[in-house]
Amino acid sequence: MPTSAPPKNRFERRRAETRQALVRAARQILAETGDTSASIQAIAERADVGFGSFYNHFESKTELFDAAVTDALEEFGQAIDERVEGIEDPAELVAAGFRLTAR
């Protein structure tokens, strides 16, 4: 997941939590079905947020699913970085990255 500065106040914290809940719900739906046709209502229910909250964070489902994929790729990249940390040899670094990606 993306690492950014923590929200400064309760409003910002709740806003970030709601946005992350929507992204997490979209990721779950993508993982389960591989399909982006889920309704906004279904996504909001999965995230346990109100329907209107969706539009406070995203203009469209496409924007949400783009954020979900970006979130997953960032998490994956961080996991690879953690596992290859300390490998000095460029060839071994590439090989380790490939092995982790091919799993």
PDB file of C-alpha atoms in Angstrom:
ATOM      1  CA  MET A   1       0.000   0.000   0.000  1.00  0.00           C
ATOM      2  CA  PRO A   2       1.159   3.507  -0.656  1.00  0.00           C
ATOM      3  CA  THR A   3       3.145   5.129   2.099  1.00  0.00           C
ATOM      4  CA  SER A   4       2.346   8.779   2.600  1.00  0.00           C
ATOM      5  CA  ALA A   5       2.264  11.224   5.451  1.00  0.00           C
ATOM      6  CA  PRO A   6      -0.424  10.312   7.984  1.00  0.00           C
ATOM      7  CA  PRO A   7      -3.559  12.490   7.903  1.00  0.00           C
ATOM      8  CA  LYS A   8      -3.284  15.482  10.198  1.00  0.00           C
ATOM      9  CA  ASN A   9      -6.728  15.584  11.766  1.00  0.00           C
ATOM     10  CA  ARG A  10      -9.757  13.392  12.395  1.00  0.00           C
ATOM     11  CA  PHE A  11     -11.548  14.536   9.226  1.00  0.00           C
ATOM     12  CA  GLU A  12      -8.549  13.767   7.019  1.00  0.00           C
ATOM     13  CA  ARG A  13      -8.005  10.462   8.824  1.00  0.00           C
ATOM     14  CA  ARG A  14     -11.615   9.362   8.284  1.00  0.00           C
ATOM     15  CA  ARG A  15     -11.494  10.519   4.676  1.00  0.00           C
ATOM     16  CA  ALA A  16      -8.334   8.465   4.068  1.00  0.00           C
ATOM     17  CA  GLU A  17      -9.890   5.442   5.807  1.00  0.00           C
ATOM     18  CA  THR A  18     -13.020   5.656   3.652  1.00  0.00           C
ATOM     19  CA  ARG A  19     -10.990   5.982   0.464  1.00  0.00           C
ATOM     20  CA  GLN A  20      -8.828   3.009   1.457  1.00  0.00           C
ATOM     21  CA  ALA A  21     -11.941   0.959   2.292  1.00  0.00           C
ATOM     22  CA  LEU A  22     -13.270   1.613  -1.217  1.00  0.00           C
ATOM     23  CA  VAL A  23      -9.928   0.685  -2.801  1.00  0.00           C
ATOM     24  CA  ARG A  24      -9.730  -2.466  -0.669  1.00  0.00           C
ATOM     25  CA  ALA A  25     -13.281  -3.442  -1.686  1.00  0.00           C
ATOM     26  CA  ALA A  26     -12.426  -2.948  -5.360  1.00  0.00           C
ATOM     27  CA  ARG A  27      -9.280  -5.061  -4.946  1.00  0.00           C
ATOM     28  CA  GLN A  28     -11.296  -7.830  -3.306  1.00  0.00           C
ATOM     29  CA  ILE A  29     -13.866  -7.795  -6.094  1.00  0.00           C
ATOM     30  CA  LEU A  30     -11.140  -7.848  -8.751  1.00  0.00           C
ATOM     31  CA  ALA A  31      -9.393 -10.729  -6.974  1.00  0.00           C
ATOM     32  CA  GLU A  32     -12.607 -12.731  -6.658  1.00  0.00           C
ATOM     33  CA  THR A  33     -14.108 -12.159 -10.093  1.00  0.00           C
ATOM     34  CA  GLY A  34     -11.509 -10.445 -12.276  1.00  0.00           C
ATOM     35  CA  ASP A  35     -14.399  -8.282 -13.411  1.00  0.00           C
ATOM     36  CA  THR A  36     -14.936  -4.537 -13.156  1.00  0.00           C
ATOM     37  CA  SER A  37     -18.696  -4.658 -13.747  1.00  0.00           C
ATOM     38  CA  ALA A  38     -19.631  -4.613 -10.052  1.00  0.00           C
ATOM     39  CA  SER A  39     -22.040  -1.797  -9.263  1.00  0.00           C
ATOM     40  CA  ILE A  40     -20.973   1.207  -7.249  1.00  0.00           C
ATOM     41  CA  GLN A  41     -23.614   0.156  -4.708  1.00  0.00           C
ATOM     42  CA  ALA A  42     -22.000  -3.288  -4.365  1.00  0.00           C
ATOM     43  CA  ILE A  43     -18.569  -1.720  -3.942  1.00  0.00           C
ATOM     44  CA  ALA A  44     -19.863   0.729  -1.318  1.00  0.00           C
ATOM     45  CA  GLU A  45     -21.593  -2.095   0.558  1.00  0.00           C
ATOM     46  CA  ARG A  46     -18.422  -4.205   0.480  1.00  0.00           C
ATOM     47  CA  ALA A  47     -16.499  -1.195   1.821  1.00  0.00           C
ATOM     48  CA  ASP A  48     -19.220  -0.580   4.441  1.00  0.00           C
ATOM     49  CA  VAL A  49     -19.618   3.043   3.375  1.00  0.00           C
ATOM     50  CA  GLY A  50     -22.551   5.028   2.047  1.00  0.00           C
ATOM     51  CA  PHE A  51     -23.215   5.156  -1.685  1.00  0.00           C
ATOM     52  CA  GLY A  52     -22.608   8.921  -1.795  1.00  0.00           C
ATOM     53  CA  SER A  53     -19.215   8.489  -0.167  1.00  0.00           C
ATOM     54  CA  PHE A  54     -17.999   6.875  -3.368  1.00  0.00           C
ATOM     55  CA  TYR A  55     -18.304  10.161  -5.253  1.00  0.00           C
ATOM     56  CA  ASN A  56     -16.472  12.068  -2.534  1.00  0.00           C
ATOM     57  CA  HIS A  57     -13.386  10.062  -3.483  1.00  0.00           C
ATOM     58  CA  PHE A  58     -13.751   8.937  -7.098  1.00  0.00           C
ATOM     59  CA  GLU A  59     -15.407  10.312 -10.216  1.00  0.00           C
ATOM     60  CA  SER A  60     -16.022   6.882 -11.735  1.00  0.00           C
ATOM     61  CA  LYS A  61     -15.569   3.154 -11.266  1.00  0.00           C
ATOM     62  CA  THR A  62     -12.726   3.335 -13.762  1.00  0.00           C
ATOM     63  CA  GLU A  63     -10.898   5.775 -11.504  1.00  0.00           C
ATOM     64  CA  LEU A  64     -11.500   3.504  -8.496  1.00  0.00           C
ATOM     65  CA  PHE A  65     -10.308   0.361 -10.269  1.00  0.00           C
ATOM     66  CA  ASP A  66      -7.250   2.254 -11.546  1.00  0.00           C
ATOM     67  CA  ALA A  67      -6.508   3.207  -7.923  1.00  0.00           C
ATOM     68  CA  ALA A  68      -7.041  -0.412  -6.843  1.00  0.00           C
ATOM     69  CA  VAL A  69      -4.592  -1.731  -9.437  1.00  0.00           C
ATOM     70  CA  THR A  70      -2.060   0.983  -8.563  1.00  0.00           C
ATOM     71  CA  ASP A  71      -2.414   0.094  -4.881  1.00  0.00           C
ATOM     72  CA  ALA A  72      -1.855  -3.607  -5.600  1.00  0.00           C
ATOM     73  CA  LEU A  73       1.185  -2.915  -7.782  1.00  0.00           C
ATOM     74  CA  GLU A  74       2.720  -0.623  -5.162  1.00  0.00           C
ATOM     75  CA  GLU A  75       2.192  -3.284  -2.495  1.00  0.00           C
ATOM     76  CA  PHE A  76       3.745  -5.901  -4.775  1.00  0.00           C
ATOM     77  CA  GLY A  77       6.711  -3.630  -5.524  1.00  0.00           C
ATOM     78  CA  GLN A  78       7.294  -3.026  -1.825  1.00  0.00           C
ATOM     79  CA  ALA A  79       7.225  -6.770  -1.164  1.00  0.00           C
ATOM     80  CA  ILE A  80       9.828  -7.370  -3.877  1.00  0.00           C
ATOM     81  CA  ASP A  81      11.997  -4.523  -2.571  1.00  0.00           C
ATOM     82  CA  GLU A  82      11.930  -6.041   0.917  1.00  0.00           C
ATOM     83  CA  ARG A  83      12.928  -9.471  -0.358  1.00  0.00           C
ATOM     84  CA  VAL A  84      15.811  -8.307  -2.553  1.00  0.00           C
ATOM     85  CA  GLU A  85      17.223  -5.821  -0.056  1.00  0.00           C
ATOM     86  CA  GLY A  86      20.910  -6.432   0.461  1.00  0.00           C
ATOM     87  CA  ILE A  87      21.511  -8.265  -2.814  1.00  0.00           C
ATOM     88  CA  GLU A  88      24.508  -6.538  -4.375  1.00  0.00           C
ATOM     89  CA  ASP A  89      25.089  -8.583  -7.529  1.00  0.00           C
ATOM     90  CA  PRO A  90      22.969  -7.110 -10.373  1.00  0.00           C
ATOM     91  CA  ALA A  91      22.493 -10.519 -12.014  1.00  0.00           C
ATOM     92  CA  GLU A  92      21.305 -12.069  -8.745  1.00  0.00           C
ATOM     93  CA  LEU A  93      19.051  -9.054  -8.155  1.00  0.00           C
ATOM     94  CA  VAL A  94      17.372  -9.542 -11.539  1.00  0.00           C
ATOM     95  CA  ALA A  95      17.106 -13.303 -10.979  1.00  0.00           C
ATOM     96  CA  ALA A  96      15.582 -12.840  -7.526  1.00  0.00           C
ATOM     97  CA  GLY A  97      13.132 -10.254  -8.844  1.00  0.00           C
ATOM     98  CA  PHE A  98      12.146 -12.591 -11.653  1.00  0.00           C
ATOM     99  CA  ARG A  99      11.669 -15.527  -9.282  1.00  0.00           C
ATOM    100  CA  LEU A 100       9.466 -13.437  -7.020  1.00  0.00           C
ATOM    101  CA  THR A 101       7.435 -12.104  -9.930  1.00  0.00           C
ATOM    102  CA  ALA A 102       6.940 -15.512 -11.522  1.00  0.00           C
ATOM    103  CA  ARG A 103       5.460 -17.077  -8.386  1.00  0.00           C
TER     104      ARG A 103
END
